[in-house]
PDB file of C-alpha atoms in Angstrom:
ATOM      1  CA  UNK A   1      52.731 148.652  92.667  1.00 85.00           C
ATOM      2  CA  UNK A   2      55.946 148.844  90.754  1.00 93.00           C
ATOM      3  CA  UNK A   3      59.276 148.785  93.346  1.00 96.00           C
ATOM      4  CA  UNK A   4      61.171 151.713  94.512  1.00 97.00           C
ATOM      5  CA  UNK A   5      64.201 149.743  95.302  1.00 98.00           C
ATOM      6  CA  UNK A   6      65.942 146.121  93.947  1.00 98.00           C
ATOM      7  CA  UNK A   7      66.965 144.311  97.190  1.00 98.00           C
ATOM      8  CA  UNK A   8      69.874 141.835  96.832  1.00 98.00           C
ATOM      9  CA  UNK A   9      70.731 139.491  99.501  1.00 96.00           C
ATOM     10  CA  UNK A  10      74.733 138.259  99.589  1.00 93.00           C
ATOM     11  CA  UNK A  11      75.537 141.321  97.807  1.00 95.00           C
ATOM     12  CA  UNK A  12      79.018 140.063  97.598  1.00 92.00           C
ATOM     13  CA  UNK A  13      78.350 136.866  95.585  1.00 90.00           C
ATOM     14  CA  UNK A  14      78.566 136.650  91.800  1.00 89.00           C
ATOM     15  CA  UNK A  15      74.964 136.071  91.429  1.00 92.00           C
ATOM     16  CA  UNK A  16      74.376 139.782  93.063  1.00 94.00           C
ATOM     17  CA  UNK A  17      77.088 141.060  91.628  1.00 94.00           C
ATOM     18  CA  UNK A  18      75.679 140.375  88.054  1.00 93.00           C
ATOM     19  CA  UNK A  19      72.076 141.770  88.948  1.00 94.00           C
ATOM     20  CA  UNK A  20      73.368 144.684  90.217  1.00 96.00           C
ATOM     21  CA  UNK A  21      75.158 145.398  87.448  1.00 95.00           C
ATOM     22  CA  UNK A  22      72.489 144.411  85.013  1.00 94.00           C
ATOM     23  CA  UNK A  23      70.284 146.883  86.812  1.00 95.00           C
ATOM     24  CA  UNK A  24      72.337 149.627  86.598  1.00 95.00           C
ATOM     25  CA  UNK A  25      73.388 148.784  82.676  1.00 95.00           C
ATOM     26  CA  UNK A  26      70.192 148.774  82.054  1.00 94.00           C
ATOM     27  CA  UNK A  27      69.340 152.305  84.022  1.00 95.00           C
ATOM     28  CA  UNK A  28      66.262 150.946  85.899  1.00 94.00           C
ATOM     29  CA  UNK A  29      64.412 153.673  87.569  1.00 95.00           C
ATOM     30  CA  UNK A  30      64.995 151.333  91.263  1.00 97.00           C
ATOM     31  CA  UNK A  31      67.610 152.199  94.140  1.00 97.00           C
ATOM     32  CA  UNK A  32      70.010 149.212  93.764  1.00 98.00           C
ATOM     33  CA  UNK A  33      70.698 148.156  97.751  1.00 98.00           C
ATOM     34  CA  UNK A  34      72.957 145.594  98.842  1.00 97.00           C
ATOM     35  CA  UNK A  35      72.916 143.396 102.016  1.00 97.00           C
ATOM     36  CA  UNK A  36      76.166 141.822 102.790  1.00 95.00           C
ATOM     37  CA  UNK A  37      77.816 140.456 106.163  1.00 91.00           C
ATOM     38  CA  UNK A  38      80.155 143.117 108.209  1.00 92.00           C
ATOM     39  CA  UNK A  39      83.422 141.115 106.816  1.00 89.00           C
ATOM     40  CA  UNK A  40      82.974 142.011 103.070  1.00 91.00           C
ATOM     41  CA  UNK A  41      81.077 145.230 103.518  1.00 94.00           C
ATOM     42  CA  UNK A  42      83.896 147.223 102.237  1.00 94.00           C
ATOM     43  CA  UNK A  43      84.610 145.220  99.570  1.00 93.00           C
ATOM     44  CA  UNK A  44      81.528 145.633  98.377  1.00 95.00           C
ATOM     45  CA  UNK A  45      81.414 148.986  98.491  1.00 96.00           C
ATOM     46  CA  UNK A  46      84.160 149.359  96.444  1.00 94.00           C
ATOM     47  CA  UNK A  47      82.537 147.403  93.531  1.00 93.00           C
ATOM     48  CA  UNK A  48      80.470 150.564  93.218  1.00 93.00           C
ATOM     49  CA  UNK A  49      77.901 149.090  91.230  1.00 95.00           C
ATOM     50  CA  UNK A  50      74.942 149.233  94.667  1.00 97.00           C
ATOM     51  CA  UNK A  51      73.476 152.326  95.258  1.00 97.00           C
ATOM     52  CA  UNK A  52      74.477 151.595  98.853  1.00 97.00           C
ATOM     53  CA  UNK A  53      75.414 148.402 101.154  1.00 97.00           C
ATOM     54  CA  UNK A  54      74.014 147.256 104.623  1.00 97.00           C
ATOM     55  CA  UNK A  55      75.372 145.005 106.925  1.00 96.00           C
ATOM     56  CA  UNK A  56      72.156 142.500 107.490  1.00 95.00           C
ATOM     57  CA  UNK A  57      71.759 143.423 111.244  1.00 94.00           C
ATOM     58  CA  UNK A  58      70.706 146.817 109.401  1.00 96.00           C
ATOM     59  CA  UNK A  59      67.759 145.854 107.553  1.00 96.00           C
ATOM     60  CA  UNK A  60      65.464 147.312 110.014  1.00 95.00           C
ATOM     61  CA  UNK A  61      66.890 151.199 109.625  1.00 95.00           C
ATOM     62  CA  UNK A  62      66.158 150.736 105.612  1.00 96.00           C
ATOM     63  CA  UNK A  63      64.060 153.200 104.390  1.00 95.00           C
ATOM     64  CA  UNK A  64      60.675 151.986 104.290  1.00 96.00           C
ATOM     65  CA  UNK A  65      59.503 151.972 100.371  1.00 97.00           C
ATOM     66  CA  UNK A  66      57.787 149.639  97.788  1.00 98.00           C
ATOM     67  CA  UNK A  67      60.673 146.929  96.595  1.00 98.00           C
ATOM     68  CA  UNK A  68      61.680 143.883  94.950  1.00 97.00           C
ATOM     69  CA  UNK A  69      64.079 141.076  96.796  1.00 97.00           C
ATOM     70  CA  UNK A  70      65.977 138.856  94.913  1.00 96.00           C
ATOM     71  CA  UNK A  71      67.139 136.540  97.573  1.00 95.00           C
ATOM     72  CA  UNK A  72      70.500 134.638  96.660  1.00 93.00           C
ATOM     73  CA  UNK A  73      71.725 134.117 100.823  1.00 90.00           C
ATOM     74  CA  UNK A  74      68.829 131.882 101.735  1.00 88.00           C
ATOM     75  CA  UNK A  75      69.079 132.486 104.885  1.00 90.00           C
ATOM     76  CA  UNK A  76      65.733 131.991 106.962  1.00 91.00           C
ATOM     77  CA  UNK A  77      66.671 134.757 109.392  1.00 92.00           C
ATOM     78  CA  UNK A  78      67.372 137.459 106.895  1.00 94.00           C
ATOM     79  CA  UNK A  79      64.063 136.846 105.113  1.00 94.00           C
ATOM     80  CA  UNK A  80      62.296 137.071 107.777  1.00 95.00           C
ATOM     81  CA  UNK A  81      64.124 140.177 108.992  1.00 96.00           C
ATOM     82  CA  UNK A  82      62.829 141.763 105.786  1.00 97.00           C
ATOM     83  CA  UNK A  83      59.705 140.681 105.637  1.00 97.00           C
ATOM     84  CA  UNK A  84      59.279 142.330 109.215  1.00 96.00           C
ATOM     85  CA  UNK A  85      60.444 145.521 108.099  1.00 97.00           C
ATOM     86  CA  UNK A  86      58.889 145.888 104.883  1.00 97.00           C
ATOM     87  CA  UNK A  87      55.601 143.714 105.275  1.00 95.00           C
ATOM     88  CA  UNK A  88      53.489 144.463 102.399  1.00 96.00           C
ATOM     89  CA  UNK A  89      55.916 147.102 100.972  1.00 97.00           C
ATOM     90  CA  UNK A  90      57.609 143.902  99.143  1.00 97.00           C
ATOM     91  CA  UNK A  91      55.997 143.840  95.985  1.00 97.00           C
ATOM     92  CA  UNK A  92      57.642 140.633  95.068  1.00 97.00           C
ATOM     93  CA  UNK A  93      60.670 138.467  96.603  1.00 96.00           C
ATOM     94  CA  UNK A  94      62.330 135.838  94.205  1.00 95.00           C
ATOM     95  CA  UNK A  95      64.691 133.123  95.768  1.00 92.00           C
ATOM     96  CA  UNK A  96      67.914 132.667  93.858  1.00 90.00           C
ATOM     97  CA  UNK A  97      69.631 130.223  95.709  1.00 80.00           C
ATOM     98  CA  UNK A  98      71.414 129.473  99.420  1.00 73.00           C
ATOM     99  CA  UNK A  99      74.836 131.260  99.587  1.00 75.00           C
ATOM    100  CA  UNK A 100      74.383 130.998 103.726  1.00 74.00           C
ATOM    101  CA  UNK A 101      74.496 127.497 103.198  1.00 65.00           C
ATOM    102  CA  UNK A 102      74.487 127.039 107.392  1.00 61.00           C
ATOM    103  CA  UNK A 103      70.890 127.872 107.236  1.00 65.00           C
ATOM    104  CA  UNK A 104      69.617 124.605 105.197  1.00 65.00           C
ATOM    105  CA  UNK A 105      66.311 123.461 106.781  1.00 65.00           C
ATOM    106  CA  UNK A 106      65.194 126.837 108.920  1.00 76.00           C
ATOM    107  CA  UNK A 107      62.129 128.353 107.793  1.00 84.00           C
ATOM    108  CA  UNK A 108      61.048 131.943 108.280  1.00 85.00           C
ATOM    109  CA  UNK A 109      57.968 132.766 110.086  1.00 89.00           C
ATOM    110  CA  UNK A 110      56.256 134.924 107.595  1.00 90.00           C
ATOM    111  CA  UNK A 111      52.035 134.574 108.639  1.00 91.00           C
ATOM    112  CA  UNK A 112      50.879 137.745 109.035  1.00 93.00           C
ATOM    113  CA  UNK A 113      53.375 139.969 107.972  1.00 93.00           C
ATOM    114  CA  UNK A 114      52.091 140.833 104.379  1.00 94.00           C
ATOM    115  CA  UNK A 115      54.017 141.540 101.115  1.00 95.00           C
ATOM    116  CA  UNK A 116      54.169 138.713  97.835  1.00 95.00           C
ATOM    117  CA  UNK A 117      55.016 135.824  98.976  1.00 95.00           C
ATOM    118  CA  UNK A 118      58.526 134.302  98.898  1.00 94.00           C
ATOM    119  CA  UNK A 119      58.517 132.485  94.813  1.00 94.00           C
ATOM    120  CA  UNK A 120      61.867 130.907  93.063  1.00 93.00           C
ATOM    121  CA  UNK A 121      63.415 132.827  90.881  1.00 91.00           C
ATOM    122  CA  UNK A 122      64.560 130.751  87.525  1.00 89.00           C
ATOM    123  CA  UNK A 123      66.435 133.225  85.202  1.00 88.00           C
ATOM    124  CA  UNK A 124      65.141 131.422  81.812  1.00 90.00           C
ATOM    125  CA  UNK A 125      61.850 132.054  82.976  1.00 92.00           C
ATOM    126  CA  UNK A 126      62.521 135.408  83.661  1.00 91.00           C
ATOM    127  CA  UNK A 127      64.257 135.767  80.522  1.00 92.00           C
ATOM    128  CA  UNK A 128      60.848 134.458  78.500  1.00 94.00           C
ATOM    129  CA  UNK A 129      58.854 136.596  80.291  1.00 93.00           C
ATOM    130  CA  UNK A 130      60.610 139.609  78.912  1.00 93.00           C
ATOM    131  CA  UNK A 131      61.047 137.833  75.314  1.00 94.00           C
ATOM    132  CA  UNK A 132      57.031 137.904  75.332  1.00 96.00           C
ATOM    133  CA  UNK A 133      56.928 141.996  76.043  1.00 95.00           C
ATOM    134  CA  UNK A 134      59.902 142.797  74.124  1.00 94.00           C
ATOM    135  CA  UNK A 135      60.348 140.634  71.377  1.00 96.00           C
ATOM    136  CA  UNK A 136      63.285 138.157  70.625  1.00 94.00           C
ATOM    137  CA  UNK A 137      65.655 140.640  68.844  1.00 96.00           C
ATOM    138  CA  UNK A 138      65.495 143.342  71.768  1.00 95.00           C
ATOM    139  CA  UNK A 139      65.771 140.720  73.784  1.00 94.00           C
ATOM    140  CA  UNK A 140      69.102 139.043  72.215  1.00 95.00           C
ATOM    141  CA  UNK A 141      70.854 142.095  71.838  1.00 95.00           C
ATOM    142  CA  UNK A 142      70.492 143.580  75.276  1.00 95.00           C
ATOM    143  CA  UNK A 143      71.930 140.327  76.425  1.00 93.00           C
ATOM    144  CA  UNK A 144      74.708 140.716  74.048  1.00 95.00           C
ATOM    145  CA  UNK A 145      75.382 144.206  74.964  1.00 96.00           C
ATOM    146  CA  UNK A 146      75.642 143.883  78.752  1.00 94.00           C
ATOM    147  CA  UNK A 147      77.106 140.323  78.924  1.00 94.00           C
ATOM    148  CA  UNK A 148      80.246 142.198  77.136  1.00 96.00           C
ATOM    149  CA  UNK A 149      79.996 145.163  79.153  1.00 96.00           C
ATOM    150  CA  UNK A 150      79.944 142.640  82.163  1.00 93.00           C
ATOM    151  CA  UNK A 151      82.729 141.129  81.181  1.00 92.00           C
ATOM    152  CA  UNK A 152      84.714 144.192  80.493  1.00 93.00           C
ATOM    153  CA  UNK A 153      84.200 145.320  83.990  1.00 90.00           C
ATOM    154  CA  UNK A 154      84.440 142.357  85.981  1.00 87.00           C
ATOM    155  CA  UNK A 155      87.004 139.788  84.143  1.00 86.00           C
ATOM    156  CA  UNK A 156      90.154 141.754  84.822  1.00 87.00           C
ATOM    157  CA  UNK A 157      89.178 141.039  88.512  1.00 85.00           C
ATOM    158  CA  UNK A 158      88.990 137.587  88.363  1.00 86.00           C
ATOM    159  CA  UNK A 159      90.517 135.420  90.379  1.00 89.00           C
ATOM    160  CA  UNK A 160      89.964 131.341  89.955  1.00 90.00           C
ATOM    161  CA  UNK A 161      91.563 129.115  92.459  1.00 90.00           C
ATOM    162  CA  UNK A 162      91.713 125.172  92.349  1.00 91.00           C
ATOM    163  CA  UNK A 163      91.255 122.982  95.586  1.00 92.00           C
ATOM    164  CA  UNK A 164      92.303 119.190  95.197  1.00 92.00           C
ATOM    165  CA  UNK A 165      90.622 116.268  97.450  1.00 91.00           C
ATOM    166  CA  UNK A 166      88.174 115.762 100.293  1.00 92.00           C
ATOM    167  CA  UNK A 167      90.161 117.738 102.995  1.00 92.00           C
ATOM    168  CA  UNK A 168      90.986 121.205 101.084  1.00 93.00           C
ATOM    169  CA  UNK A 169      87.099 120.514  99.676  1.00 92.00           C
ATOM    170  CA  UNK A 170      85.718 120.076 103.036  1.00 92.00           C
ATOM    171  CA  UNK A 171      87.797 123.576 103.832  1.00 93.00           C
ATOM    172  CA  UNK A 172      86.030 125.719 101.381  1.00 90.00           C
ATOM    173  CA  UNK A 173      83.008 124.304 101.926  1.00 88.00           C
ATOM    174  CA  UNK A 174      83.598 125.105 105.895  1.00 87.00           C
ATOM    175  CA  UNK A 175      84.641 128.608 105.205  1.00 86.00           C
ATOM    176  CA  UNK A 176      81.742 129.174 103.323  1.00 80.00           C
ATOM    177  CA  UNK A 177      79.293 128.041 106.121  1.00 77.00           C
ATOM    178  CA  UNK A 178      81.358 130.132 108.553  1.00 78.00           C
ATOM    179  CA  UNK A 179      80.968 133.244 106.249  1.00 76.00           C
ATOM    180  CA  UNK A 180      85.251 133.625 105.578  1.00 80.00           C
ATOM    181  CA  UNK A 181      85.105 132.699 101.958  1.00 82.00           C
ATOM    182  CA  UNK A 182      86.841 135.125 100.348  1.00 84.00           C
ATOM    183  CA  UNK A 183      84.540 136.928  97.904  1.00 85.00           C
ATOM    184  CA  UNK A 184      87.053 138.005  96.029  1.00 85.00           C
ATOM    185  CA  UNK A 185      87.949 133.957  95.059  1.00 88.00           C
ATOM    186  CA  UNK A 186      85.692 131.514  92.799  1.00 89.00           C
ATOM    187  CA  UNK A 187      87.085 128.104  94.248  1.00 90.00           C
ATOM    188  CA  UNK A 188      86.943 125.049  91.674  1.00 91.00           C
ATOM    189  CA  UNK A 189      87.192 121.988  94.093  1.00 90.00           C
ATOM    190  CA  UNK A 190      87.544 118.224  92.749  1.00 89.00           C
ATOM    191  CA  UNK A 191      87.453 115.741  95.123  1.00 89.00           C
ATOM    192  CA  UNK A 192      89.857 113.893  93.820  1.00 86.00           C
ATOM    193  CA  UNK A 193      93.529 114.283  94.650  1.00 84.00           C
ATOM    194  CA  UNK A 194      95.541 116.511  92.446  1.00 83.00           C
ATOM    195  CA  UNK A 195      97.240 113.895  90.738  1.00 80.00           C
ATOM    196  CA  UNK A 196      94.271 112.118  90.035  1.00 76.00           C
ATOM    197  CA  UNK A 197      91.912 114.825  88.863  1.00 68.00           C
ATOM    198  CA  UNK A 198      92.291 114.429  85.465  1.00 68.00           C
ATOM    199  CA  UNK A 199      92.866 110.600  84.902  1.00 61.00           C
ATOM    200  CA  UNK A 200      94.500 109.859  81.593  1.00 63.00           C
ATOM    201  CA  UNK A 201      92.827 108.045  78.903  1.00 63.00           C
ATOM    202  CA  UNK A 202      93.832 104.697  77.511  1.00 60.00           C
ATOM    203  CA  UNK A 203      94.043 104.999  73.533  1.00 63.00           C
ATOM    204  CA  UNK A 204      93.092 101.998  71.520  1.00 59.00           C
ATOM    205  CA  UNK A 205      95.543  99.428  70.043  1.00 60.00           C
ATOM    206  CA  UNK A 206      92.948  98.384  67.635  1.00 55.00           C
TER     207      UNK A 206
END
């Protein structure tokens, strides 16, 4: 069965953001829904690029219809959650990576509930896969053409902000587990100090 609806976990995350975005550049006939914690559920609703956004502690008033899960939070609980609601209603779920990274090491309890089983998700894969159906040419210019429409949309947003050392490292890293990262930031941390990061090079004498 082919899905109703594209389910992305940490809607608010750059990953999601680009799928979403992808899917709706590309008009695929699926209901683009976003799951997102209740601190950055307005923001992103405002990116308007999800069909709509859920809180996570909503996934069991989704409507019940065949979809696809690309999971890029990680996070034992909400897979399960989902897998609960939907049983075998999800037609395939793809694991992207672990945005929730304070739920390393749980593991859903899945038996019995039905629906594909949980599978990683490796874009370059994904991206042969289509290459076979579509041939390289399609394939290279649809990249082309939403990778600048991407861009269009979401550069003028960015925001890039460095963190220097162990401590203001450790701080991002915290905020992330405690889900107060702002979404809005992409933090570039070095451990080393700030006026070490970039160490000078010696030039030769010979």
């Amino acid at each position: 069965a082919k899905p109703k609806a594209l389910i992305l976990t940490s809607a608010s995350s750059r990953t999601s953001r680009a799928a979403a975005f992808a899917a709706k550049f590309h008009k695929l006939p699926v209901e683009v829904v976003g799951l997102t914690s209740a601190a950055n559920l307005d923001y992103v609703r405002g990116l308007g690029i999800y069909d709509s956004v859920h809180i996570y502690s909503d996934v069991s008033s989704l409507k019940k219809q065949t979809v696809a899960v690309q999971d890029v939070a990680g996070s034992a609980e909400v897979q399960q959650s989902l897998y609960e609601h939907f049983g075998g209603q999800i037609v395939y779920f793809g694991s992207v990576g672990m945005s929730h990274v304070g739920a390393a090491g749980k593991r859903p309890k899945l038996t019995g509930l039905g629906g594909a089983p949980p599978s990683p998700f490796l874009v370059f894969s994904a991206i042969e896969e289509v290459r076979k159906v579509y041939g390289d040419f399609k394939v290279r210019r649809w990249l082309a053409d939403s990778s600048k429409a991407y861009n269009s949309r979401m550069l003028p947003e960015f925001r890039a902000e460095r963190r220097y050392g162990a401590e203001q490292t450790r701080a991002v890293f915290d905020s992330m587990v405690q889900g107060a990262a702002d979404p809005q930031v992409t933090y570039v941390c070095s451990m080393w100090p700030e006026d070490l990061h970039e160490p000078v090079v010696a030039s030769s004498k010979l």
